[in-house]
Amino acid sequence: MRDFHAHTNYSDGKFLRGMVQAAAAAGLEGIGFTDHCTVSSRERPATVRNVYGFNLDLTYERRRRAIETEREREDISIEIYDGVEMDYDPRDERQIREFLAEANFDYTIGSVHGVDGLNVQVPSNFAQMTEAELDGVVDDYFATLVSLVESELFDVAAHLDLVERTAPLRGRATMDHYERVAEALAASRTVPEINAGRAVSDAALVHPSDPFLETLRAHDVSVTVGTDSHRPNEIGERAAFLEEYLAERGIEPVAPPGLEPEPGSDRE
């Protein structure tokens, strides 16, 4: 079992060493650190960046040195991957492409967290909207997700139906939304993840939902996995959940494409 989506103190998680130790204690073969990163210079994303510290574009070399230190430890044996979770907006594709080419992470995760500058995880952002406006937000969310996939910027598309976390937006996604995303993924190198970030909470929410997952499987779309852990005590329980979840459904997850060796490379 490997976890390809976890965070550290280089964004909104806990200390990297503690996360490594927890992953090893949980029996994981590998842990991928994918701290949040925002490169947009637009006002709202720049404010989010400053408030939440999504500054991996400024600190990735420092984190890389910390990862190398952990890899060299003799008391813990676990693969550690150097990844990123990048906020995606179609308007930022040039900046994202340039940064990812420069940073050369082991693999990349792309995420849609906002629509028209509004974080889709914050219920108060949508409390005063009409039904039609709420449906429009969900339409825009999935349209942006399709753009993320079609951009071919990322190895992994994170938490595909993130809008399900938010009461005003929950239940508004349709099979048509799922079909459009599944078709885009089927034509792309990008793979979606099964995300357990809310799976063992009171919400008991897995991304993607069962109908969405079945749509992906109908299109023969492979999936990878991530606990989306931010604290050491989250890793073991979420990883165990994912292992059981995959076994029950007969799913064999894949690694992010960036970790697959190129023919003739030293990693082959």
Coordinates of C-alpha atoms in Angstrom, one line a residue:
M1 CA 0.0 0.0 0.0
R2 CA 1.3 3.4 -1.0
D3 CA -0.2 6.8 -0.2
F4 CA 0.3 9.4 -3.0
H5 CA -1.4 12.4 -1.4
A6 CA -0.2 13.8 1.9
H7 CA 0.8 17.2 3.3
T8 CA 3.5 18.5 5.6
N9 CA 4.4 21.8 7.3
Y10 CA 5.5 23.1 3.9
S11 CA 1.8 23.9 3.4
D12 CA -1.0 23.1 5.9
G13 CA 0.2 19.9 7.4
K14 CA 2.4 18.8 10.3
F15 CA 6.2 18.3 10.4
L16 CA 7.5 16.1 7.6
R17 CA 9.5 13.8 9.8
G18 CA 6.4 13.0 11.9
M19 CA 4.5 12.2 8.7
V20 CA 7.2 9.9 7.5
Q21 CA 7.3 8.1 10.9
A22 CA 3.6 7.7 10.9
A23 CA 3.5 6.3 7.4
A24 CA 6.3 3.8 8.2
A25 CA 4.5 2.8 11.4
A26 CA 1.3 2.2 9.4
G27 CA 3.2 -0.3 7.2
L28 CA 3.1 1.7 4.1
E29 CA 5.6 1.0 1.4
G30 CA 5.6 4.6 0.2
I31 CA 4.4 8.0 1.0
G32 CA 4.1 11.0 -1.4
F33 CA 4.2 14.5 -0.1
T34 CA 2.1 16.8 -2.2
D35 CA 2.0 20.1 -0.4
H36 CA -0.3 22.8 -1.7
C37 CA 1.0 25.4 -4.2
T38 CA -0.5 28.4 -5.8
V39 CA 1.4 30.4 -8.5
S40 CA -1.3 32.7 -9.7
S41 CA -0.6 36.4 -9.3
R42 CA -4.3 37.3 -9.4
E43 CA -5.6 39.0 -6.2
R44 CA -7.8 36.3 -4.7
P45 CA -5.4 33.3 -5.2
A46 CA -2.5 35.5 -4.0
T47 CA -4.4 36.3 -0.8
V48 CA -5.1 32.6 -0.2
R49 CA -1.4 31.9 -0.8
N50 CA -0.4 34.5 1.9
V51 CA -3.1 33.4 4.4
Y52 CA -2.6 29.7 4.2
G53 CA 1.1 29.5 3.2
F54 CA 0.7 27.7 -0.1
N55 CA 4.2 28.7 -1.1
L56 CA 5.8 25.5 -2.2
D57 CA 7.1 27.3 -5.4
L58 CA 9.3 29.3 -3.0
T59 CA 10.3 26.4 -0.6
Y60 CA 10.3 23.2 -2.7
E61 CA 14.1 23.1 -2.8
R62 CA 14.2 23.3 1.0
R63 CA 11.6 20.6 1.3
R64 CA 13.5 18.5 -1.2
R65 CA 16.5 18.6 1.0
A66 CA 14.4 17.6 4.0
I67 CA 13.0 14.6 2.0
E68 CA 16.5 13.6 1.1
T69 CA 17.5 13.6 4.7
E70 CA 14.5 11.3 5.5
R71 CA 15.4 9.0 2.7
E72 CA 18.9 8.6 4.1
R73 CA 17.7 7.5 7.5
E74 CA 18.7 3.9 8.5
D75 CA 16.0 3.4 11.1
I76 CA 13.1 3.8 8.7
S77 CA 12.6 2.0 5.4
I78 CA 9.9 3.6 3.2
E79 CA 9.8 5.2 -0.3
I80 CA 9.3 8.9 0.0
Y81 CA 8.1 10.8 -3.1
D82 CA 8.6 14.5 -3.8
G83 CA 5.2 15.7 -5.2
V84 CA 3.0 18.8 -5.3
E85 CA -0.7 19.6 -5.2
M86 CA -1.2 22.6 -7.5
D87 CA -4.2 24.8 -7.5
Y88 CA -5.6 24.9 -11.1
D89 CA -7.3 27.7 -13.0
P90 CA -7.3 27.8 -16.8
R91 CA -6.0 31.4 -16.6
D92 CA -2.9 30.2 -14.9
E93 CA -1.8 27.5 -17.2
R94 CA 1.3 29.3 -18.5
Q95 CA 2.6 30.0 -15.0
I96 CA 1.8 26.5 -13.8
R97 CA 3.6 24.9 -16.8
E98 CA 6.7 27.0 -16.3
F99 CA 6.9 26.3 -12.6
L100 CA 6.4 22.6 -13.0
A101 CA 9.1 22.4 -15.7
E102 CA 11.5 24.2 -13.4
A103 CA 10.7 22.3 -10.2
N104 CA 10.8 18.8 -11.8
F105 CA 8.7 17.0 -9.0
D106 CA 8.5 13.2 -9.0
Y107 CA 4.8 13.7 -9.9
T108 CA 2.1 16.3 -9.8
I109 CA -1.4 16.6 -8.5
G110 CA -3.9 19.1 -9.9
S111 CA -6.8 20.4 -7.9
V112 CA -9.8 22.6 -8.4
H113 CA -10.6 24.3 -5.1
G114 CA -12.3 27.4 -6.3
V115 CA -14.9 28.7 -8.8
D116 CA -15.0 32.4 -9.6
G117 CA -12.7 33.0 -6.7
L118 CA -14.9 31.2 -4.2
N119 CA -13.5 28.2 -2.4
V120 CA -16.1 25.4 -3.0
Q121 CA -15.4 24.0 0.5
V122 CA -16.7 27.0 2.4
P123 CA -20.5 26.8 2.8
S124 CA -20.9 30.5 3.7
N125 CA -19.7 31.4 0.2
F126 CA -22.9 30.0 -1.2
A127 CA -25.5 30.6 1.5
Q128 CA -27.2 33.5 -0.3
M129 CA -27.3 32.0 -3.8
T130 CA -30.4 30.8 -5.6
E131 CA -30.9 27.3 -6.8
A132 CA -30.0 28.2 -10.3
E133 CA -26.8 30.0 -9.2
L134 CA -25.8 26.9 -7.1
D135 CA -26.3 24.7 -10.1
G136 CA -24.2 27.1 -12.1
V137 CA -21.3 26.8 -9.6
V138 CA -21.4 23.0 -9.9
D139 CA -21.4 23.3 -13.7
D140 CA -18.4 25.6 -13.6
Y141 CA -16.6 23.4 -11.2
F142 CA -16.9 20.3 -13.5
A143 CA -16.0 22.4 -16.6
T144 CA -12.8 23.5 -14.8
L145 CA -12.1 20.0 -13.8
V146 CA -12.4 18.9 -17.5
S147 CA -10.0 21.7 -18.4
L148 CA -7.5 20.5 -15.8
V149 CA -7.5 17.0 -17.3
E150 CA -7.3 18.3 -20.9
S151 CA -4.4 20.6 -20.0
E152 CA -2.1 17.5 -19.5
L153 CA -0.2 19.5 -16.9
F154 CA -0.7 16.9 -14.1
D155 CA -0.2 13.2 -13.4
V156 CA -3.2 13.1 -11.0
A157 CA -6.6 14.9 -10.7
A158 CA -7.4 15.2 -7.0
H159 CA -10.8 14.7 -5.2
L160 CA -12.9 14.9 -8.3
D161 CA -16.2 15.8 -6.7
L162 CA -14.9 18.2 -4.1
V163 CA -18.3 20.0 -4.2
E164 CA -19.8 17.1 -2.3
R165 CA -18.1 18.3 0.8
T166 CA -20.2 21.5 0.9
A167 CA -23.9 21.3 1.9
P168 CA -25.3 24.0 -0.5
L169 CA -23.5 22.2 -3.4
R170 CA -24.0 18.6 -2.4
G171 CA -26.1 16.4 -4.6
R172 CA -26.1 18.8 -7.5
A173 CA -23.6 16.8 -9.6
T174 CA -25.3 14.8 -12.4
M175 CA -24.4 11.8 -14.4
D176 CA -23.7 14.1 -17.3
H177 CA -21.0 15.8 -15.2
Y178 CA -19.5 12.4 -14.4
E179 CA -19.6 11.3 -18.1
R180 CA -17.8 14.4 -19.3
V181 CA -15.0 14.1 -16.7
A182 CA -14.7 10.3 -17.4
E183 CA -14.4 10.9 -21.1
A184 CA -11.7 13.5 -20.6
L185 CA -9.7 11.2 -18.3
A186 CA -10.1 8.2 -20.7
A187 CA -8.4 10.4 -23.4
S188 CA -5.6 11.7 -21.1
R189 CA -2.5 10.5 -19.3
T190 CA -3.9 12.1 -16.1
V191 CA -5.4 9.6 -13.6
P192 CA -7.9 10.4 -10.9
E193 CA -7.4 9.5 -7.3
I194 CA -9.6 7.8 -4.7
N195 CA -9.3 10.3 -1.9
A196 CA -9.9 9.3 1.7
G197 CA -9.6 12.7 3.2
R198 CA -13.2 12.6 4.6
A199 CA -13.7 8.8 4.5
V200 CA -13.3 8.1 8.2
S201 CA -14.8 11.4 9.5
D202 CA -18.4 11.9 10.4
A203 CA -19.1 12.9 6.8
A204 CA -18.0 9.4 5.7
L205 CA -17.3 10.8 2.2
V206 CA -15.1 9.2 -0.4
H207 CA -14.0 11.0 -3.5
P208 CA -15.2 10.1 -6.1
S209 CA -18.7 8.9 -5.0
D210 CA -19.8 5.4 -5.9
P211 CA -21.8 6.5 -9.0
F212 CA -18.9 8.6 -10.2
L213 CA -16.4 5.8 -9.6
E214 CA -18.6 3.3 -11.6
T215 CA -18.7 5.8 -14.4
L216 CA -14.9 6.0 -14.4
R217 CA -14.7 2.2 -14.4
A218 CA -17.1 2.0 -17.3
H219 CA -14.7 4.1 -19.3
D220 CA -11.8 1.9 -18.2
V221 CA -10.1 4.8 -16.3
S222 CA -7.4 3.7 -13.9
V223 CA -7.2 5.3 -10.4
T224 CA -4.5 6.0 -7.9
V225 CA -5.0 6.5 -4.1
G226 CA -4.3 9.2 -1.5
T227 CA -5.2 9.6 2.2
D228 CA -5.0 13.4 1.9
S229 CA -3.5 13.3 5.4
H230 CA -2.4 16.5 7.1
R231 CA -1.5 15.0 10.5
P232 CA 0.4 11.8 11.5
N233 CA -2.5 10.3 13.3
E234 CA -4.6 10.4 10.1
I235 CA -2.4 8.3 7.9
G236 CA -2.9 4.8 9.4
E237 CA -6.6 4.8 9.7
R238 CA -7.2 6.3 6.2
A239 CA -4.7 3.9 4.6
A240 CA -6.4 1.0 6.2
F241 CA -9.8 2.2 5.0
L242 CA -8.4 2.5 1.4
E243 CA -7.0 -1.0 1.5
E244 CA -10.3 -2.4 2.5
Y245 CA -12.2 -0.2 0.1
L246 CA -10.1 -1.3 -2.9
A247 CA -10.3 -5.0 -1.9
E248 CA -14.1 -4.9 -1.7
R249 CA -14.4 -3.4 -5.2
G250 CA -11.6 -5.4 -6.8
I251 CA -9.6 -2.3 -7.7
E252 CA -5.9 -2.5 -8.4
P253 CA -4.6 1.1 -8.1
V254 CA -1.8 2.5 -10.2
A255 CA 1.0 4.8 -9.4
P256 CA 1.0 8.4 -10.7
P257 CA 2.3 8.3 -14.3
G258 CA 5.3 10.5 -13.3
L259 CA 6.6 7.6 -11.2
E260 CA 6.5 5.2 -14.0
P261 CA 9.9 4.7 -15.6
E262 CA 10.5 6.0 -19.1
P263 CA 11.8 3.3 -21.5
G264 CA 15.5 3.2 -21.4
S265 CA 15.7 5.4 -18.3
D266 CA 17.7 4.7 -15.1
R267 CA 14.4 4.2 -13.3
E268 CA 13.3 1.4 -15.6

